[in-house]
Amino acid sequence: MALLIMQKISIMLVILSLLASNTWEVDFGGGQGIQSWYPVLDGVMGGLSKGKLTFEEDRMVFKGEVSLENNGGFASIKSPFGAMDLSKFKQVELRYKLTGHDFAFTFERDRRFYMPNYKLILPNESPGDWQTVTLDLSNANTYRMGRQTGNKPSQAEWASIIRIGFMSYGKSAGPYLLEVDYVKFL
């Protein structure tokens, strides 16, 4: 019950901050109900990948191993569901450290896993080092069941995002470590 109340408070804070500002930030070192983020692994479809999500004083840490066995191949972390109108933003700035697998920053408009979602691939020019990147939302690609469709999200689609997250990218086996300091929409 307490977790449900915290998730609802977190969602309300997200909505209020989106309405009141020209930027919106999720600071994983600053609280803001971020502990309601959670891992979603390929076990939901029979896969055997492993992952553990923890929150340090100044960052979110997601580490584990992607397995291709039993039709597996992905590891992800997700925000709680909530209405997010991202249509007024043009870019997203992320500060992260990545070792092992490549990851994408993800956006969802539907609770059903087989419906289209959107991804921005995170650059990984310096594996194991902190990177701060600014990505244009216009470069996000539409995916369906892990395959790129060739489409881009419309303004209406950006206005109806219900969840953001991070997902391993590239469908290869091996260990990964993703640490995220913050995500800021500009």
Short mmCIF file of N, CA and C in Angstrom, two decimals:
data_model
loop_
_atom_site.label_atom_id
_atom_site.label_comp_id
_atom_site.label_asym_id
_atom_site.label_seq_id
_atom_site.Cartn_x
_atom_site.Cartn_y
_atom_site.Cartn_z
N MET A 1 0.82 -1.19 0.00
CA MET A 1 0.00 0.00 0.00
C MET A 1 0.87 1.26 0.00
N ALA A 2 1.92 1.24 0.83
CA ALA A 2 2.81 2.40 0.90
C ALA A 2 3.51 2.62 -0.44
N LEU A 3 3.90 1.52 -1.12
CA LEU A 3 4.54 1.64 -2.42
C LEU A 3 3.60 2.27 -3.44
N LEU A 4 2.33 1.88 -3.42
CA LEU A 4 1.35 2.44 -4.34
C LEU A 4 1.17 3.94 -4.09
N ILE A 5 1.13 4.34 -2.84
CA ILE A 5 1.00 5.77 -2.50
C ILE A 5 2.23 6.53 -2.98
N MET A 6 3.44 5.95 -2.77
CA MET A 6 4.68 6.60 -3.22
C MET A 6 4.69 6.73 -4.75
N GLN A 7 4.21 5.71 -5.46
CA GLN A 7 4.17 5.78 -6.92
C GLN A 7 3.23 6.88 -7.37
N LYS A 8 2.07 7.00 -6.73
CA LYS A 8 1.12 8.04 -7.11
C LYS A 8 1.67 9.43 -6.81
N ILE A 9 2.36 9.58 -5.69
CA ILE A 9 2.98 10.87 -5.37
C ILE A 9 4.06 11.19 -6.39
N SER A 10 4.86 10.18 -6.75
CA SER A 10 5.91 10.37 -7.74
C SER A 10 5.33 10.82 -9.08
N ILE A 11 4.26 10.19 -9.51
CA ILE A 11 3.61 10.54 -10.77
C ILE A 11 3.07 11.97 -10.72
N MET A 12 2.46 12.34 -9.60
CA MET A 12 1.93 13.71 -9.46
C MET A 12 3.06 14.72 -9.53
N LEU A 13 4.21 14.42 -8.90
CA LEU A 13 5.35 15.33 -8.96
C LEU A 13 5.86 15.48 -10.38
N VAL A 14 5.89 14.38 -11.13
CA VAL A 14 6.32 14.43 -12.52
C VAL A 14 5.40 15.34 -13.32
N ILE A 15 4.10 15.15 -13.18
CA ILE A 15 3.12 15.94 -13.93
C ILE A 15 3.23 17.41 -13.56
N LEU A 16 3.33 17.72 -12.27
CA LEU A 16 3.44 19.11 -11.84
C LEU A 16 4.71 19.76 -12.36
N SER A 17 5.83 19.03 -12.31
CA SER A 17 7.07 19.62 -12.80
C SER A 17 7.04 19.84 -14.31
N LEU A 18 6.38 18.96 -15.05
CA LEU A 18 6.26 19.14 -16.49
C LEU A 18 5.42 20.37 -16.81
N LEU A 19 4.38 20.60 -16.05
CA LEU A 19 3.50 21.74 -16.31
C LEU A 19 4.14 23.06 -15.92
N ALA A 20 4.99 23.05 -14.91
CA ALA A 20 5.49 24.29 -14.35
C ALA A 20 6.83 24.76 -14.92
N SER A 21 7.46 24.00 -15.77
CA SER A 21 8.82 24.32 -16.15
C SER A 21 9.07 24.08 -17.63
N ASN A 22 10.12 24.75 -18.12
CA ASN A 22 10.56 24.50 -19.49
C ASN A 22 11.55 23.34 -19.55
N THR A 23 11.94 22.84 -18.39
CA THR A 23 12.78 21.65 -18.30
C THR A 23 12.13 20.70 -17.30
N TRP A 24 12.50 19.45 -17.40
CA TRP A 24 12.06 18.46 -16.43
C TRP A 24 13.22 17.51 -16.19
N GLU A 25 13.56 17.30 -14.94
CA GLU A 25 14.73 16.50 -14.61
C GLU A 25 14.35 15.36 -13.66
N VAL A 26 14.92 14.20 -13.94
CA VAL A 26 14.88 13.08 -13.02
C VAL A 26 16.30 12.94 -12.50
N ASP A 27 16.52 13.31 -11.24
CA ASP A 27 17.84 13.28 -10.63
C ASP A 27 17.92 12.04 -9.75
N PHE A 28 18.66 11.05 -10.19
CA PHE A 28 18.71 9.79 -9.46
C PHE A 28 19.51 9.89 -8.18
N GLY A 29 20.19 11.01 -7.98
CA GLY A 29 20.87 11.22 -6.71
C GLY A 29 20.07 12.13 -5.80
N GLY A 30 18.94 12.60 -6.25
CA GLY A 30 18.20 13.59 -5.48
C GLY A 30 16.84 13.16 -4.99
N GLY A 31 16.54 11.86 -4.97
CA GLY A 31 15.25 11.42 -4.46
C GLY A 31 14.16 11.48 -5.50
N GLN A 32 13.14 12.30 -5.29
CA GLN A 32 12.00 12.50 -6.19
C GLN A 32 11.24 11.21 -6.47
N GLY A 33 11.21 10.27 -5.52
CA GLY A 33 10.45 9.05 -5.72
C GLY A 33 11.04 8.11 -6.75
N ILE A 34 12.33 8.28 -7.06
CA ILE A 34 12.93 7.46 -8.11
C ILE A 34 13.05 5.99 -7.70
N GLN A 35 12.93 5.69 -6.41
CA GLN A 35 13.01 4.30 -5.99
C GLN A 35 11.85 3.47 -6.55
N SER A 36 10.87 4.12 -7.15
CA SER A 36 9.77 3.37 -7.75
C SER A 36 10.11 2.87 -9.15
N TRP A 37 11.29 3.18 -9.68
CA TRP A 37 11.76 2.57 -10.92
C TRP A 37 12.00 1.09 -10.64
N TYR A 38 11.90 0.25 -11.66
CA TYR A 38 12.05 -1.18 -11.43
C TYR A 38 12.58 -1.87 -12.69
N PRO A 39 13.25 -3.04 -12.51
CA PRO A 39 13.76 -3.77 -13.67
C PRO A 39 12.67 -4.60 -14.34
N VAL A 40 12.78 -4.72 -15.67
CA VAL A 40 11.96 -5.62 -16.47
C VAL A 40 12.94 -6.41 -17.32
N LEU A 41 13.03 -7.71 -17.06
CA LEU A 41 13.98 -8.57 -17.75
C LEU A 41 13.26 -9.50 -18.71
N ASP A 42 14.01 -10.15 -19.58
CA ASP A 42 13.41 -11.02 -20.58
C ASP A 42 12.71 -12.24 -19.99
N GLY A 43 12.80 -12.45 -18.69
CA GLY A 43 12.07 -13.53 -18.03
C GLY A 43 10.57 -13.40 -18.22
N VAL A 44 10.08 -12.19 -18.51
CA VAL A 44 8.66 -12.00 -18.77
C VAL A 44 8.24 -12.75 -20.03
N MET A 45 9.24 -13.13 -20.85
CA MET A 45 8.95 -13.87 -22.09
C MET A 45 9.71 -15.21 -22.11
N GLY A 46 10.18 -15.66 -20.95
CA GLY A 46 10.86 -16.94 -20.85
C GLY A 46 12.37 -16.87 -20.84
N GLY A 47 12.95 -15.68 -21.03
CA GLY A 47 14.41 -15.54 -21.07
C GLY A 47 15.05 -15.73 -19.71
N LEU A 48 16.39 -15.75 -19.71
CA LEU A 48 17.14 -16.04 -18.49
C LEU A 48 18.10 -14.93 -18.08
N SER A 49 17.95 -13.74 -18.63
CA SER A 49 18.83 -12.62 -18.26
C SER A 49 18.61 -12.25 -16.80
N LYS A 50 19.67 -11.67 -16.22
CA LYS A 50 19.63 -11.28 -14.81
C LYS A 50 19.95 -9.79 -14.70
N GLY A 51 19.38 -9.16 -13.68
CA GLY A 51 19.67 -7.76 -13.45
C GLY A 51 19.24 -7.33 -12.07
N LYS A 52 20.01 -6.43 -11.48
CA LYS A 52 19.69 -5.89 -10.16
C LYS A 52 19.77 -4.37 -10.24
N LEU A 53 18.77 -3.72 -9.70
CA LEU A 53 18.69 -2.26 -9.68
C LEU A 53 18.86 -1.77 -8.25
N THR A 54 19.81 -0.85 -8.05
CA THR A 54 20.00 -0.24 -6.74
C THR A 54 20.10 1.27 -6.91
N PHE A 55 19.90 1.97 -5.82
CA PHE A 55 20.01 3.42 -5.81
C PHE A 55 21.08 3.81 -4.82
N GLU A 56 22.14 4.42 -5.34
CA GLU A 56 23.22 4.91 -4.50
C GLU A 56 22.89 6.34 -4.11
N GLU A 57 23.76 6.94 -3.34
CA GLU A 57 23.53 8.32 -2.89
C GLU A 57 23.42 9.30 -4.05
N ASP A 58 24.17 9.05 -5.13
CA ASP A 58 24.22 10.02 -6.22
C ASP A 58 23.89 9.44 -7.59
N ARG A 59 23.34 8.20 -7.65
CA ARG A 59 23.07 7.61 -8.96
C ARG A 59 22.23 6.35 -8.82
N MET A 60 21.69 5.94 -9.96
CA MET A 60 20.99 4.68 -10.09
C MET A 60 21.96 3.70 -10.73
N VAL A 61 22.01 2.45 -10.23
CA VAL A 61 22.94 1.44 -10.73
C VAL A 61 22.14 0.21 -11.16
N PHE A 62 22.34 -0.20 -12.40
CA PHE A 62 21.68 -1.38 -12.95
C PHE A 62 22.76 -2.29 -13.51
N LYS A 63 22.90 -3.48 -12.91
CA LYS A 63 23.93 -4.38 -13.39
C LYS A 63 23.42 -5.81 -13.43
N GLY A 64 24.00 -6.57 -14.34
CA GLY A 64 23.60 -7.95 -14.49
C GLY A 64 24.22 -8.56 -15.71
N GLU A 65 23.51 -9.53 -16.29
CA GLU A 65 24.01 -10.23 -17.47
C GLU A 65 22.85 -10.58 -18.39
N VAL A 66 23.02 -10.24 -19.67
CA VAL A 66 22.03 -10.59 -20.68
C VAL A 66 22.34 -11.99 -21.17
N SER A 67 21.30 -12.82 -21.26
CA SER A 67 21.41 -14.18 -21.77
C SER A 67 20.53 -14.31 -23.01
N LEU A 68 21.03 -15.02 -24.00
CA LEU A 68 20.24 -15.29 -25.20
C LEU A 68 19.52 -16.63 -25.11
N GLU A 69 19.77 -17.37 -24.03
CA GLU A 69 19.14 -18.68 -23.87
C GLU A 69 17.63 -18.54 -23.68
N ASN A 70 16.92 -19.54 -24.15
CA ASN A 70 15.47 -19.62 -23.98
C ASN A 70 14.75 -18.41 -24.58
N ASN A 71 15.25 -17.96 -25.74
CA ASN A 71 14.68 -16.81 -26.45
C ASN A 71 14.80 -15.50 -25.69
N GLY A 72 15.84 -15.39 -24.85
CA GLY A 72 16.06 -14.16 -24.09
C GLY A 72 16.80 -13.13 -24.93
N GLY A 73 17.27 -12.08 -24.26
CA GLY A 73 18.07 -11.11 -24.98
C GLY A 73 17.92 -9.67 -24.56
N PHE A 74 17.23 -9.38 -23.44
CA PHE A 74 17.18 -7.98 -23.03
C PHE A 74 17.08 -7.82 -21.52
N ALA A 75 17.52 -6.65 -21.08
CA ALA A 75 17.40 -6.22 -19.69
C ALA A 75 17.01 -4.76 -19.74
N SER A 76 16.08 -4.35 -18.89
CA SER A 76 15.64 -2.95 -18.91
C SER A 76 15.25 -2.50 -17.51
N ILE A 77 15.20 -1.19 -17.35
CA ILE A 77 14.64 -0.57 -16.15
C ILE A 77 13.63 0.46 -16.62
N LYS A 78 12.54 0.58 -15.84
CA LYS A 78 11.41 1.42 -16.24
C LYS A 78 10.98 2.34 -15.11
N SER A 79 10.45 3.48 -15.50
CA SER A 79 9.81 4.37 -14.53
C SER A 79 8.41 3.83 -14.25
N PRO A 80 7.77 4.32 -13.20
CA PRO A 80 6.36 3.94 -13.03
C PRO A 80 5.52 4.55 -14.14
N PHE A 81 4.35 3.98 -14.37
CA PHE A 81 3.43 4.53 -15.37
C PHE A 81 2.88 5.87 -14.89
N GLY A 82 2.70 6.79 -15.81
CA GLY A 82 2.12 8.09 -15.52
C GLY A 82 2.09 8.93 -16.78
N ALA A 83 1.16 9.85 -16.87
CA ALA A 83 1.03 10.71 -18.05
C ALA A 83 2.21 11.69 -18.10
N MET A 84 2.89 11.73 -19.25
CA MET A 84 4.03 12.64 -19.45
C MET A 84 3.88 13.29 -20.82
N ASP A 85 3.61 14.56 -20.84
CA ASP A 85 3.54 15.29 -22.11
C ASP A 85 4.94 15.81 -22.41
N LEU A 86 5.64 15.13 -23.28
CA LEU A 86 7.01 15.53 -23.65
C LEU A 86 7.04 16.34 -24.94
N SER A 87 5.87 16.71 -25.46
CA SER A 87 5.80 17.39 -26.75
C SER A 87 6.43 18.78 -26.74
N LYS A 88 6.56 19.41 -25.58
CA LYS A 88 7.15 20.75 -25.53
C LYS A 88 8.68 20.72 -25.44
N PHE A 89 9.25 19.53 -25.31
CA PHE A 89 10.70 19.41 -25.22
C PHE A 89 11.30 19.02 -26.56
N LYS A 90 12.51 19.49 -26.81
CA LYS A 90 13.22 19.20 -28.06
C LYS A 90 14.38 18.24 -27.86
N GLN A 91 14.93 18.23 -26.65
CA GLN A 91 16.12 17.44 -26.38
C GLN A 91 16.03 16.76 -25.01
N VAL A 92 16.92 15.79 -24.83
CA VAL A 92 17.08 15.17 -23.52
C VAL A 92 18.58 15.09 -23.24
N GLU A 93 18.96 15.52 -22.06
CA GLU A 93 20.36 15.43 -21.62
C GLU A 93 20.45 14.31 -20.60
N LEU A 94 21.45 13.44 -20.76
CA LEU A 94 21.63 12.31 -19.86
C LEU A 94 23.08 12.27 -19.40
N ARG A 95 23.26 11.96 -18.12
CA ARG A 95 24.62 11.74 -17.60
C ARG A 95 24.64 10.31 -17.11
N TYR A 96 25.54 9.50 -17.69
CA TYR A 96 25.57 8.07 -17.41
C TYR A 96 26.96 7.50 -17.60
N LYS A 97 27.13 6.31 -17.07
CA LYS A 97 28.35 5.53 -17.27
C LYS A 97 27.89 4.15 -17.71
N LEU A 98 28.53 3.61 -18.75
CA LEU A 98 28.08 2.37 -19.35
C LEU A 98 29.27 1.44 -19.61
N THR A 99 29.13 0.21 -19.16
CA THR A 99 30.15 -0.81 -19.40
C THR A 99 29.44 -2.08 -19.87
N GLY A 100 29.97 -2.71 -20.89
CA GLY A 100 29.36 -3.94 -21.39
C GLY A 100 28.42 -3.61 -22.54
N HIS A 101 27.18 -3.95 -22.38
CA HIS A 101 26.18 -3.76 -23.43
C HIS A 101 25.90 -2.30 -23.74
N ASP A 102 25.46 -2.07 -24.99
CA ASP A 102 24.91 -0.77 -25.34
C ASP A 102 23.50 -0.69 -24.79
N PHE A 103 23.05 0.53 -24.52
CA PHE A 103 21.70 0.75 -24.00
C PHE A 103 21.02 1.85 -24.81
N ALA A 104 19.71 1.85 -24.75
CA ALA A 104 18.89 2.89 -25.36
C ALA A 104 18.02 3.51 -24.27
N PHE A 105 17.70 4.79 -24.45
CA PHE A 105 16.73 5.47 -23.61
C PHE A 105 15.38 5.28 -24.28
N THR A 106 14.38 4.81 -23.54
CA THR A 106 13.12 4.38 -24.15
C THR A 106 11.93 5.21 -23.69
N PHE A 107 10.92 5.24 -24.54
CA PHE A 107 9.67 5.95 -24.29
C PHE A 107 8.52 5.03 -24.69
N GLU A 108 7.49 4.95 -23.87
CA GLU A 108 6.34 4.09 -24.18
C GLU A 108 5.05 4.89 -24.11
N ARG A 109 4.10 4.50 -24.97
CA ARG A 109 2.77 5.12 -24.99
C ARG A 109 1.67 4.14 -24.64
N ASP A 110 2.01 2.89 -24.45
CA ASP A 110 1.00 1.86 -24.23
C ASP A 110 1.54 0.83 -23.25
N ARG A 111 0.69 0.28 -22.42
CA ARG A 111 1.11 -0.74 -21.45
C ARG A 111 1.36 -2.10 -22.11
N ARG A 112 0.85 -2.30 -23.29
CA ARG A 112 1.03 -3.59 -23.97
C ARG A 112 2.42 -3.63 -24.63
N PHE A 113 3.18 -4.67 -24.32
CA PHE A 113 4.57 -4.76 -24.77
C PHE A 113 4.71 -4.81 -26.28
N TYR A 114 3.72 -5.26 -26.98
CA TYR A 114 3.84 -5.44 -28.44
C TYR A 114 3.46 -4.18 -29.22
N MET A 115 3.05 -3.14 -28.53
CA MET A 115 2.74 -1.89 -29.21
C MET A 115 4.02 -1.09 -29.45
N PRO A 116 4.02 -0.18 -30.43
CA PRO A 116 5.24 0.58 -30.73
C PRO A 116 5.76 1.36 -29.53
N ASN A 117 7.08 1.47 -29.47
CA ASN A 117 7.76 2.31 -28.48
C ASN A 117 8.86 3.06 -29.21
N TYR A 118 9.54 3.93 -28.51
CA TYR A 118 10.52 4.81 -29.13
C TYR A 118 11.85 4.70 -28.39
N LYS A 119 12.95 4.81 -29.14
CA LYS A 119 14.27 4.66 -28.54
C LYS A 119 15.24 5.69 -29.10
N LEU A 120 16.10 6.14 -28.19
CA LEU A 120 17.29 6.92 -28.54
C LEU A 120 18.48 6.09 -28.08
N ILE A 121 19.35 5.70 -29.00
CA ILE A 121 20.51 4.89 -28.66
C ILE A 121 21.52 5.77 -27.92
N LEU A 122 22.01 5.29 -26.78
CA LEU A 122 22.98 6.06 -26.00
C LEU A 122 24.38 5.86 -26.57
N PRO A 123 25.06 6.96 -26.90
CA PRO A 123 26.44 6.83 -27.36
C PRO A 123 27.31 6.22 -26.25
N ASN A 124 28.30 5.45 -26.64
CA ASN A 124 29.19 4.83 -25.65
C ASN A 124 30.63 4.92 -26.15
N GLU A 125 31.08 6.16 -26.37
CA GLU A 125 32.44 6.36 -26.87
C GLU A 125 33.51 6.13 -25.81
N SER A 126 33.13 6.21 -24.53
CA SER A 126 34.10 6.05 -23.44
C SER A 126 33.56 5.04 -22.43
N PRO A 127 33.57 3.75 -22.77
CA PRO A 127 33.03 2.75 -21.84
C PRO A 127 33.67 2.85 -20.46
N GLY A 128 32.85 2.83 -19.43
CA GLY A 128 33.32 2.90 -18.05
C GLY A 128 33.55 4.30 -17.53
N ASP A 129 33.45 5.33 -18.38
CA ASP A 129 33.63 6.72 -17.95
C ASP A 129 32.28 7.44 -17.96
N TRP A 130 32.16 8.45 -17.09
CA TRP A 130 30.95 9.26 -17.09
C TRP A 130 30.86 10.03 -18.41
N GLN A 131 29.68 10.04 -18.99
CA GLN A 131 29.41 10.76 -20.23
C GLN A 131 28.17 11.62 -20.01
N THR A 132 28.21 12.84 -20.52
CA THR A 132 27.03 13.70 -20.54
C THR A 132 26.73 13.98 -22.00
N VAL A 133 25.55 13.56 -22.45
CA VAL A 133 25.17 13.74 -23.85
C VAL A 133 23.82 14.44 -23.92
N THR A 134 23.64 15.21 -24.98
CA THR A 134 22.36 15.83 -25.29
C THR A 134 21.88 15.26 -26.61
N LEU A 135 20.71 14.62 -26.58
CA LEU A 135 20.16 13.97 -27.76
C LEU A 135 18.89 14.68 -28.20
N ASP A 136 18.73 14.85 -29.50
CA ASP A 136 17.52 15.45 -30.04
C ASP A 136 16.41 14.42 -30.04
N LEU A 137 15.26 14.78 -29.48
CA LEU A 137 14.11 13.87 -29.48
C LEU A 137 13.67 13.54 -30.91
N SER A 138 13.94 14.45 -31.84
CA SER A 138 13.55 14.21 -33.23
C SER A 138 14.33 13.03 -33.85
N ASN A 139 15.41 12.61 -33.20
CA ASN A 139 16.19 11.47 -33.69
C ASN A 139 15.70 10.13 -33.14
N ALA A 140 14.68 10.15 -32.30
CA ALA A 140 14.14 8.90 -31.75
C ALA A 140 13.50 8.10 -32.89
N ASN A 141 13.68 6.81 -32.83
CA ASN A 141 13.08 5.91 -33.82
C ASN A 141 11.99 5.07 -33.17
N THR A 142 11.03 4.67 -33.98
CA THR A 142 9.93 3.84 -33.52
C THR A 142 10.31 2.37 -33.69
N TYR A 143 10.02 1.59 -32.66
CA TYR A 143 10.29 0.15 -32.66
C TYR A 143 9.01 -0.59 -32.32
N ARG A 144 8.92 -1.79 -32.85
CA ARG A 144 7.81 -2.68 -32.50
C ARG A 144 8.39 -4.07 -32.33
N MET A 145 8.23 -4.64 -31.15
CA MET A 145 8.76 -5.96 -30.83
C MET A 145 10.27 -6.02 -31.11
N GLY A 146 10.98 -4.94 -30.78
CA GLY A 146 12.42 -4.90 -30.92
C GLY A 146 12.94 -4.58 -32.30
N ARG A 147 12.06 -4.38 -33.25
CA ARG A 147 12.49 -4.08 -34.63
C ARG A 147 12.12 -2.64 -35.00
N GLN A 148 13.06 -1.95 -35.60
CA GLN A 148 12.83 -0.58 -36.03
C GLN A 148 11.82 -0.57 -37.19
N THR A 149 10.84 0.35 -37.11
CA THR A 149 9.79 0.41 -38.14
C THR A 149 10.13 1.39 -39.26
N GLY A 150 11.06 2.30 -39.02
CA GLY A 150 11.36 3.34 -40.02
C GLY A 150 10.59 4.62 -39.75
N ASN A 151 9.72 4.62 -38.76
CA ASN A 151 8.92 5.81 -38.43
C ASN A 151 9.55 6.59 -37.29
N LYS A 152 9.12 7.84 -37.17
CA LYS A 152 9.52 8.73 -36.08
C LYS A 152 8.27 9.08 -35.29
N PRO A 153 8.40 9.34 -33.98
CA PRO A 153 7.22 9.74 -33.20
C PRO A 153 6.70 11.11 -33.63
N SER A 154 5.39 11.26 -33.64
CA SER A 154 4.75 12.54 -33.97
C SER A 154 4.63 13.38 -32.70
N GLN A 155 4.28 14.65 -32.86
CA GLN A 155 4.05 15.52 -31.70
C GLN A 155 2.95 14.95 -30.80
N ALA A 156 1.90 14.41 -31.41
CA ALA A 156 0.81 13.82 -30.63
C ALA A 156 1.31 12.62 -29.82
N GLU A 157 2.21 11.86 -30.41
CA GLU A 157 2.75 10.71 -29.68
C GLU A 157 3.64 11.17 -28.52
N TRP A 158 4.44 12.21 -28.73
CA TRP A 158 5.25 12.75 -27.63
C TRP A 158 4.37 13.28 -26.51
N ALA A 159 3.16 13.71 -26.83
CA ALA A 159 2.25 14.26 -25.81
C ALA A 159 1.61 13.18 -24.96
N SER A 160 1.75 11.92 -25.36
CA SER A 160 1.05 10.86 -24.62
C SER A 160 1.98 9.74 -24.14
N ILE A 161 3.19 10.10 -23.74
CA ILE A 161 4.13 9.13 -23.19
C ILE A 161 3.64 8.74 -21.78
N ILE A 162 3.73 7.45 -21.47
CA ILE A 162 3.29 7.00 -20.14
C ILE A 162 4.43 6.40 -19.31
N ARG A 163 5.59 6.15 -19.95
CA ARG A 163 6.71 5.57 -19.19
C ARG A 163 8.00 5.77 -19.96
N ILE A 164 9.08 6.03 -19.22
CA ILE A 164 10.42 6.13 -19.80
C ILE A 164 11.29 5.05 -19.16
N GLY A 165 12.44 4.80 -19.77
CA GLY A 165 13.32 3.80 -19.19
C GLY A 165 14.61 3.65 -19.98
N PHE A 166 15.35 2.59 -19.64
CA PHE A 166 16.58 2.24 -20.31
C PHE A 166 16.51 0.76 -20.65
N MET A 167 16.98 0.39 -21.85
CA MET A 167 16.93 -1.01 -22.28
C MET A 167 18.23 -1.38 -22.98
N SER A 168 18.72 -2.60 -22.69
CA SER A 168 19.90 -3.09 -23.40
C SER A 168 19.58 -3.12 -24.88
N TYR A 169 20.61 -2.89 -25.68
CA TYR A 169 20.41 -2.75 -27.11
C TYR A 169 21.44 -3.60 -27.84
N GLY A 170 21.02 -4.33 -28.83
CA GLY A 170 21.95 -5.09 -29.64
C GLY A 170 21.80 -6.59 -29.54
N LYS A 171 20.99 -7.07 -28.63
CA LYS A 171 20.69 -8.50 -28.48
C LYS A 171 21.95 -9.37 -28.58
N SER A 172 22.85 -9.17 -27.61
CA SER A 172 24.02 -10.03 -27.49
C SER A 172 24.17 -10.41 -26.02
N ALA A 173 24.80 -11.55 -25.77
CA ALA A 173 24.96 -12.04 -24.41
C ALA A 173 26.16 -11.39 -23.74
N GLY A 174 26.09 -11.26 -22.42
CA GLY A 174 27.23 -10.76 -21.66
C GLY A 174 26.83 -9.85 -20.53
N PRO A 175 27.80 -9.50 -19.67
CA PRO A 175 27.53 -8.64 -18.52
C PRO A 175 27.35 -7.18 -18.94
N TYR A 176 26.67 -6.43 -18.08
CA TYR A 176 26.47 -5.00 -18.31
C TYR A 176 26.46 -4.27 -16.98
N LEU A 177 26.79 -3.00 -17.03
CA LEU A 177 26.70 -2.10 -15.89
C LEU A 177 26.31 -0.73 -16.43
N LEU A 178 25.15 -0.24 -16.00
CA LEU A 178 24.66 1.08 -16.37
C LEU A 178 24.46 1.88 -15.10
N GLU A 179 25.10 3.04 -15.02
CA GLU A 179 24.91 3.96 -13.90
C GLU A 179 24.38 5.26 -14.47
N VAL A 180 23.32 5.79 -13.87
CA VAL A 180 22.70 7.02 -14.37
C VAL A 180 22.63 8.04 -13.24
N ASP A 181 23.17 9.23 -13.51
CA ASP A 181 23.11 10.33 -12.57
C ASP A 181 21.80 11.09 -12.73
N TYR A 182 21.49 11.52 -13.96
CA TYR A 182 20.25 12.27 -14.19
C TYR A 182 19.81 12.17 -15.64
N VAL A 183 18.55 12.50 -15.85
CA VAL A 183 17.93 12.65 -17.16
C VAL A 183 17.22 14.00 -17.12
N LYS A 184 17.51 14.85 -18.09
CA LYS A 184 16.90 16.20 -18.10
C LYS A 184 16.33 16.48 -19.47
N PHE A 185 15.02 16.77 -19.53
CA PHE A 185 14.38 17.16 -20.78
C PHE A 185 14.48 18.67 -20.93
N LEU A 186 14.90 19.11 -22.14
CA LEU A 186 15.13 20.54 -22.41
C LEU A 186 14.23 21.01 -23.53
#
